[in-house]
PDB file of C-alpha atoms in Angstrom:
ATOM      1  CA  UNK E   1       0.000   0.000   0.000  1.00 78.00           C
ATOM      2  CA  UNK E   2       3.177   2.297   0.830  1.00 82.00           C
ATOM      3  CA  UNK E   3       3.995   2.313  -2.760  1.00 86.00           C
ATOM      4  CA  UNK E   4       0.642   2.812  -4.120  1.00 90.00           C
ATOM      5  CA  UNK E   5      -0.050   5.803  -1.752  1.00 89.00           C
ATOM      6  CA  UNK E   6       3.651   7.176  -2.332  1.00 90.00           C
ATOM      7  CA  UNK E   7       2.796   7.503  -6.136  1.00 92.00           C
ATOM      8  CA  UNK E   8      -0.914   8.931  -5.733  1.00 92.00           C
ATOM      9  CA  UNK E   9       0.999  11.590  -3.401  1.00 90.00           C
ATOM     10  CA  UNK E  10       3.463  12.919  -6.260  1.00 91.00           C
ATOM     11  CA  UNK E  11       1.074  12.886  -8.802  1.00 91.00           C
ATOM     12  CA  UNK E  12      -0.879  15.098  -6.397  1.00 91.00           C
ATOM     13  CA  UNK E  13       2.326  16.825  -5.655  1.00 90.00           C
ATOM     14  CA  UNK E  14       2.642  17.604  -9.492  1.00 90.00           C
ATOM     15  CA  UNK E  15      -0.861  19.108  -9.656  1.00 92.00           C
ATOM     16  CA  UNK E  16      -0.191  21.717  -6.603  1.00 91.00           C
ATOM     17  CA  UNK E  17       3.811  22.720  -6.836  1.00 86.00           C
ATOM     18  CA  UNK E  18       3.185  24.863  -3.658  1.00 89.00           C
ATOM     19  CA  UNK E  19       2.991  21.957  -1.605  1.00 88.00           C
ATOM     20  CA  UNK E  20       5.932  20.032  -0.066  1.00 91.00           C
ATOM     21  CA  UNK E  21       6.467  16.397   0.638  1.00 90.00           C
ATOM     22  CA  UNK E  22       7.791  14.982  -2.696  1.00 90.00           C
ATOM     23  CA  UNK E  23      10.791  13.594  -0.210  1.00 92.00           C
ATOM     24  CA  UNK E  24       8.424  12.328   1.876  1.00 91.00           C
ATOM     25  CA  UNK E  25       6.501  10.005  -1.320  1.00 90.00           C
ATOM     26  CA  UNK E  26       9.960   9.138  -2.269  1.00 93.00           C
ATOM     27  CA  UNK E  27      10.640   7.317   1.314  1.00 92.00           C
ATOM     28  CA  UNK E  28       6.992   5.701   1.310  1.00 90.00           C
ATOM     29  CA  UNK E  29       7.436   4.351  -2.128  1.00 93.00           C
ATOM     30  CA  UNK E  30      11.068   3.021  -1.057  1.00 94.00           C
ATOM     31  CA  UNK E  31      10.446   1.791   1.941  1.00 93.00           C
ATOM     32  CA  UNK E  32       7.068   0.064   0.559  1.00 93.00           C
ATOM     33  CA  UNK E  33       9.202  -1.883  -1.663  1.00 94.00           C
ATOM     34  CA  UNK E  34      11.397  -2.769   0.295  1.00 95.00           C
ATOM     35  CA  UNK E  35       8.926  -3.842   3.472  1.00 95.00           C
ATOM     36  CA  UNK E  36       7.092  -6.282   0.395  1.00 93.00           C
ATOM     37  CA  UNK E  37      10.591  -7.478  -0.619  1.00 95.00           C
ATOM     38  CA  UNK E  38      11.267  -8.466   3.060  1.00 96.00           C
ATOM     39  CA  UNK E  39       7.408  -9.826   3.595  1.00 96.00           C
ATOM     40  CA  UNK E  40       8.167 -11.841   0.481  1.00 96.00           C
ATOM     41  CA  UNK E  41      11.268 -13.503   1.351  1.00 96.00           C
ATOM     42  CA  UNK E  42      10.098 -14.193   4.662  1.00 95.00           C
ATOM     43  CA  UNK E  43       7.101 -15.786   3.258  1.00 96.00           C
ATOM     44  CA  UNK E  44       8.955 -17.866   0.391  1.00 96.00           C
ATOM     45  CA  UNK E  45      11.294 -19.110   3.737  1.00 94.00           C
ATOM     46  CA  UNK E  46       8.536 -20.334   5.544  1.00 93.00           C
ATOM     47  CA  UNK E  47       6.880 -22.484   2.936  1.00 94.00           C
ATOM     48  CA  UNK E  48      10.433 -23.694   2.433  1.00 95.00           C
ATOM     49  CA  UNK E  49      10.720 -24.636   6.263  1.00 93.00           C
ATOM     50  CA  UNK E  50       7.287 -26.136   6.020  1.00 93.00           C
ATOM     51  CA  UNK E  51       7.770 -28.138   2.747  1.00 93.00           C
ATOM     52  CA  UNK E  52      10.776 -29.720   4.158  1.00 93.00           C
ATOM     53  CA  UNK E  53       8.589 -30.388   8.052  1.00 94.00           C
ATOM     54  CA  UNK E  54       5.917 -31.751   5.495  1.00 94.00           C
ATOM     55  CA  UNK E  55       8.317 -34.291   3.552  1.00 95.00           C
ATOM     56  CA  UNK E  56       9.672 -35.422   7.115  1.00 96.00           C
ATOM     57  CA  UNK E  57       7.591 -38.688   7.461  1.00 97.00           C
ATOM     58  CA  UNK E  58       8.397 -39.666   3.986  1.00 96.00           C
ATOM     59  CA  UNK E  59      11.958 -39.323   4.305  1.00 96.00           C
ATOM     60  CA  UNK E  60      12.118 -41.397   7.557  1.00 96.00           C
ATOM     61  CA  UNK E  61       9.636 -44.000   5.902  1.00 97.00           C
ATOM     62  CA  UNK E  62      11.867 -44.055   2.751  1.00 97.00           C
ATOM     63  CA  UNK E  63      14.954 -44.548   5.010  1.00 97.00           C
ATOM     64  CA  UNK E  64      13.327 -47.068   7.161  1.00 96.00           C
ATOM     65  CA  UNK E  65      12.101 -49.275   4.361  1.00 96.00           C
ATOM     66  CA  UNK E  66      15.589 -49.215   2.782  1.00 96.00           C
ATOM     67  CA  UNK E  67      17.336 -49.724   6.282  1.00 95.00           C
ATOM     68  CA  UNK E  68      19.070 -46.626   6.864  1.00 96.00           C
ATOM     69  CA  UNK E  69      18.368 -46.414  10.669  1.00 96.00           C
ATOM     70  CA  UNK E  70      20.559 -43.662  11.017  1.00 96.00           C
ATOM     71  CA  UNK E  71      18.363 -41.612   8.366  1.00 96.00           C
ATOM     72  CA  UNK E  72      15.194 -42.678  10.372  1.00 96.00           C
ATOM     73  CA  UNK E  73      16.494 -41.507  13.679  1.00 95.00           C
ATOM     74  CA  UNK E  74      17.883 -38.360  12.197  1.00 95.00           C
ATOM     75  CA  UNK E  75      14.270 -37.632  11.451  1.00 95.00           C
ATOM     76  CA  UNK E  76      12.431 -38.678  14.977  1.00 95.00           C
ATOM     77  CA  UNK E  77      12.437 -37.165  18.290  1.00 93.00           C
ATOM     78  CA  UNK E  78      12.922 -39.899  21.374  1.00 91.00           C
ATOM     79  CA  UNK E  79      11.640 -42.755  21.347  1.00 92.00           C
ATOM     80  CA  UNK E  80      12.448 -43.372  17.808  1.00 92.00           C
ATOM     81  CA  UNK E  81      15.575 -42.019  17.494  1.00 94.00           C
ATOM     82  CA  UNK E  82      17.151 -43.913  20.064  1.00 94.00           C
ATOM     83  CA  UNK E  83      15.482 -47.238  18.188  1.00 93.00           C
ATOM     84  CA  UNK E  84      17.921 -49.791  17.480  1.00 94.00           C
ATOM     85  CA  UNK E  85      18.109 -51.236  13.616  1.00 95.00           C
ATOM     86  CA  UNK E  86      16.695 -54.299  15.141  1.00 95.00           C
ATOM     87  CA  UNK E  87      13.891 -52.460  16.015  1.00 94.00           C
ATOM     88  CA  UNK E  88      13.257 -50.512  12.925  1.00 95.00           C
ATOM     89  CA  UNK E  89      13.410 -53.580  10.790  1.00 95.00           C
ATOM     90  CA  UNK E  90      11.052 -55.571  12.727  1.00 95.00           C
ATOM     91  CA  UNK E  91       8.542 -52.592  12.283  1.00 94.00           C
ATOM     92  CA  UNK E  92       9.248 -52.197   8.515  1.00 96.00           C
ATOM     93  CA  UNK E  93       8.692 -55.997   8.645  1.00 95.00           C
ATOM     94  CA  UNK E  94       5.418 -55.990   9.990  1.00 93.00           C
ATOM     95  CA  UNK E  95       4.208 -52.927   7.497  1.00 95.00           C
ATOM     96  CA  UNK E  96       5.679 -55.181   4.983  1.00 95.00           C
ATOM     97  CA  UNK E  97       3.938 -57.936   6.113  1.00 94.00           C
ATOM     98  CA  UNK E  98       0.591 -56.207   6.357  1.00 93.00           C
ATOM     99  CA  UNK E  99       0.394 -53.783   3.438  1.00 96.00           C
ATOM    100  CA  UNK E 100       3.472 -54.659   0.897  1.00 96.00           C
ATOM    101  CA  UNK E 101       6.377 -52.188  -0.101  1.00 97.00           C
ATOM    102  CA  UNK E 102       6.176 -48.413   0.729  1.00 97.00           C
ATOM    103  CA  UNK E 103       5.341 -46.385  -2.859  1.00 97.00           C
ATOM    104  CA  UNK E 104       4.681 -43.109  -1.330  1.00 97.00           C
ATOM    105  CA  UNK E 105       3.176 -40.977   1.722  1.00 97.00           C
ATOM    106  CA  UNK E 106       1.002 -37.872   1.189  1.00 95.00           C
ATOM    107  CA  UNK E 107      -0.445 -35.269   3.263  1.00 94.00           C
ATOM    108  CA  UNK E 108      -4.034 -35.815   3.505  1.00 92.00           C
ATOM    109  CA  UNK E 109      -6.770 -33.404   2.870  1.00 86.00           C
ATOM    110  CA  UNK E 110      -8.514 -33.721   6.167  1.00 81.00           C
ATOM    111  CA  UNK E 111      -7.482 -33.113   9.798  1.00 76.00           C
ATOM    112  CA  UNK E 112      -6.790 -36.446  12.158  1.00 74.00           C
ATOM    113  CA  UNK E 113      -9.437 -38.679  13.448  1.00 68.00           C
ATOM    114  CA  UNK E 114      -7.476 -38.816  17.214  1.00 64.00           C
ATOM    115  CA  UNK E 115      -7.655 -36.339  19.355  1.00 62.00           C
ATOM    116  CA  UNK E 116      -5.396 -33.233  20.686  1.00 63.00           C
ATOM    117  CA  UNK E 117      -2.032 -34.477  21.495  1.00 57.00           C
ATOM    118  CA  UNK E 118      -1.376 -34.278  24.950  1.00 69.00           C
ATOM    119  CA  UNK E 119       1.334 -31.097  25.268  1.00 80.00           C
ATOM    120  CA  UNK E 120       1.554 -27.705  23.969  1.00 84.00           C
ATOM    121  CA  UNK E 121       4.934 -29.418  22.127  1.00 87.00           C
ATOM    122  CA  UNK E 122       3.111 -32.333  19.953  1.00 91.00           C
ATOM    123  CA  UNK E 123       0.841 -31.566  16.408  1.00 91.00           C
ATOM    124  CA  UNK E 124      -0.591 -34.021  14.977  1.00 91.00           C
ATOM    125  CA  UNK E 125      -1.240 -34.524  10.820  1.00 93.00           C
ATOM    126  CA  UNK E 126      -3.113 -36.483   8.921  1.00 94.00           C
ATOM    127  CA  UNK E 127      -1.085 -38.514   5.691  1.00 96.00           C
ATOM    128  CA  UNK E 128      -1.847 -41.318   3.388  1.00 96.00           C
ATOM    129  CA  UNK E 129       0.748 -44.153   2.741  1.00 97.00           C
ATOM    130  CA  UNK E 130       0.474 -45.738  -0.789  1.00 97.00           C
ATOM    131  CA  UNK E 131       1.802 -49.925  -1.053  1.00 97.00           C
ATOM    132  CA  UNK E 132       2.323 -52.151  -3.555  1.00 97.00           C
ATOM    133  CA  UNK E 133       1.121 -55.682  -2.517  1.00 95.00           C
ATOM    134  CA  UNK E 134       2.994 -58.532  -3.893  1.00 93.00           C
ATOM    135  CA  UNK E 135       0.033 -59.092  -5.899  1.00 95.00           C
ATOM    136  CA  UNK E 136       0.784 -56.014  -7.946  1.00 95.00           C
ATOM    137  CA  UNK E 137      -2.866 -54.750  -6.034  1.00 96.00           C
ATOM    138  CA  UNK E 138      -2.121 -51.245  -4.315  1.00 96.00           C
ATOM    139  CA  UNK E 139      -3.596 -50.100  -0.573  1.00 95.00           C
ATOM    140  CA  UNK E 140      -3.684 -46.410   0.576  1.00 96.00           C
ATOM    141  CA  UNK E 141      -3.684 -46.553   4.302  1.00 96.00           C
ATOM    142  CA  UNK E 142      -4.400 -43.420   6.448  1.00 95.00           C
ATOM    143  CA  UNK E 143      -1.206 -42.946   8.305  1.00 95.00           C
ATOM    144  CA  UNK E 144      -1.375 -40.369  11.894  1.00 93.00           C
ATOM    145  CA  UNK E 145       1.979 -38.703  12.194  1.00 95.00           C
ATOM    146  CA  UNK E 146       2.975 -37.050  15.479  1.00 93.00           C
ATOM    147  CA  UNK E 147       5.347 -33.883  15.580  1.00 94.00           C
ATOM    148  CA  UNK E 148       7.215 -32.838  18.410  1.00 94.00           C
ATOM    149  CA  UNK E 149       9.079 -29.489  18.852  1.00 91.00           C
ATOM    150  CA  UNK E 150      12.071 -29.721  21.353  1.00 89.00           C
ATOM    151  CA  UNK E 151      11.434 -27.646  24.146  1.00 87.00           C
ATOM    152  CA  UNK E 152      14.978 -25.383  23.830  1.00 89.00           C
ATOM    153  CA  UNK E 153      13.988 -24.131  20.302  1.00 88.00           C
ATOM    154  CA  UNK E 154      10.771 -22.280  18.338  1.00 87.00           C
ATOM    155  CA  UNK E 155      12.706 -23.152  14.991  1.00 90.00           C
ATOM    156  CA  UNK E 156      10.527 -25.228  12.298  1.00 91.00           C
ATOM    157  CA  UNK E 157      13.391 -26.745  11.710  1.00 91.00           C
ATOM    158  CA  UNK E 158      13.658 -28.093  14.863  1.00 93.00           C
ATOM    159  CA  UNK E 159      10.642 -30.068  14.768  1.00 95.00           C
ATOM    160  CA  UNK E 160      10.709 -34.156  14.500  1.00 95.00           C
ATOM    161  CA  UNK E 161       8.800 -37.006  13.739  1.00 96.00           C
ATOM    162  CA  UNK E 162       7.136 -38.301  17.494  1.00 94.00           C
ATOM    163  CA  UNK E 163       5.120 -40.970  16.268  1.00 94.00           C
ATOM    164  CA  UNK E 164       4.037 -42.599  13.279  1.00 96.00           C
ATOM    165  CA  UNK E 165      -0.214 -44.047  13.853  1.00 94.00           C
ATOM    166  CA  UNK E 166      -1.196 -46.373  10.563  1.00 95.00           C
ATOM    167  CA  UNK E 167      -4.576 -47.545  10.383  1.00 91.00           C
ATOM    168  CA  UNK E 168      -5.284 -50.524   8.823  1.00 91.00           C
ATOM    169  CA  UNK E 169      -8.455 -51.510   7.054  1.00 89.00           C
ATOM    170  CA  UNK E 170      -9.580 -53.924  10.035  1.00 90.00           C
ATOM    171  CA  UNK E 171      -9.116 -50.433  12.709  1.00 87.00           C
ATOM    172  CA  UNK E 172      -6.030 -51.884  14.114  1.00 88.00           C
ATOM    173  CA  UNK E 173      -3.567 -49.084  15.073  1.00 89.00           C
ATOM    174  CA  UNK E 174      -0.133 -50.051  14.172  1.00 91.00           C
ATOM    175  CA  UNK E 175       1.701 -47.346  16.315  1.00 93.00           C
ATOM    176  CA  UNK E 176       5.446 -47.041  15.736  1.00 94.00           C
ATOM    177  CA  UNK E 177       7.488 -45.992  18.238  1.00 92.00           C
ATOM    178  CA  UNK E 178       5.979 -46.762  21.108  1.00 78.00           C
ATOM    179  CA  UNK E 179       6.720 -44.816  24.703  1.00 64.00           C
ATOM    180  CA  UNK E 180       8.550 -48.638  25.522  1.00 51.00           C
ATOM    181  CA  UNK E 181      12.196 -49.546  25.925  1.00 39.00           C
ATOM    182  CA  UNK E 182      14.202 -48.431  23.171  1.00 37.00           C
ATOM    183  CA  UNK E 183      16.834 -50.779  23.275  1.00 38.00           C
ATOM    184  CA  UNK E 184      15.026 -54.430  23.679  1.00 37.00           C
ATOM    185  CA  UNK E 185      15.527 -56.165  20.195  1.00 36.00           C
ATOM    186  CA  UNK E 186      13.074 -58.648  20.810  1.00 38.00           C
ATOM    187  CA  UNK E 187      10.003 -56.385  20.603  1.00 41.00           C
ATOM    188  CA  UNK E 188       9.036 -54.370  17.390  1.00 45.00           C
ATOM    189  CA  UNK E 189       8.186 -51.054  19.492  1.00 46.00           C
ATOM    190  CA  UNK E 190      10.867 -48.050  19.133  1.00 46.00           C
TER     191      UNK E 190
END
């Protein structure tokens, strides 16, 4: 608007030369620009930040299902990042097992089914994961992913995968990490 009103002010500068403020028009149309340069770049970083928070649960799923534990617990917050490979593979086993190999995960359109999560830290979204049976048949399963924001930092950036929720066609919940022992190899929790 600075801009717009800077320019409307010198062209009604032109038509009265007795009046003063042409500097004045100058700085508004200036600074306008440059306050909607800033606004702009501060808008194209934060649908960066968010694109990359968005793609999270894919990238740890990807890593997971090609068993790069170290990629999956680069993306998680505890319990999952202290998960042990044993412990990721028997999870990507039993998503194998049940739905077939991971083709892609999607933000959904609508919000998730569960309720709040239980501190101001947590979000929940909702996402779809797409498999390929070995039948060559695909399922789309609605997949609950959990965020958690560290508690020393605001950043976007900061924010990690808490908890990945799929629901499978029956309603089982196959929850992944759970709040269990992390370093047990025998169960497929965290």
């Amino acid at each position: 608007a600075a801009p717009v009103l800077g320019i409307a002010a010198l062209g009604g500068l032109r038509r009265r030369p007795h009046l003063r403020g042409q500097a004045l028009a100058w700085a508004g149309i200036a600074i306008g620009i440059a306050a909607t340069g800033l606004q702009a770049a501060g808008a194209w970083s934060l649908a960066q930040a968010f694109g990359a928070l968005a793609a999270r649960p894919e990238q740890a799923l990807r890593a997971a299902w090609e068993g790069d534990a170290e990629r999956v617990r680069a993306a998680m917050t505890p319990p999952g990042n202290e998960a042990t490979e044993a412990r990721i593979s028997a999870w990507v086993a039993d998503l194998r097992g049940r739905f077939g190999e991971l083709e892609a995960v999607r933000m959904a359109s609508a919000a998730p089914a569960t309720p709040e999560p239980g501190n101001e830290r947590e979000m929940r979204a909702a996402y779809e994961a797409s498999f390929r049976r070995p039948d060559g048949s695909g399922v789309r399963v609605p997949l609950e992913v959990t965020f958690e924001r560290p508690a020393s930092s605001e950043a976007i950036e900061s924010i990690r995968v808490r908890r990945f929720a799929f629901v499978a066609g029956d309603g089982a919940r196959i929850v992944w990490p759970d709040d269990g022992a992390t370093k047990d190899a025998a169960s497929p929790g965290p």
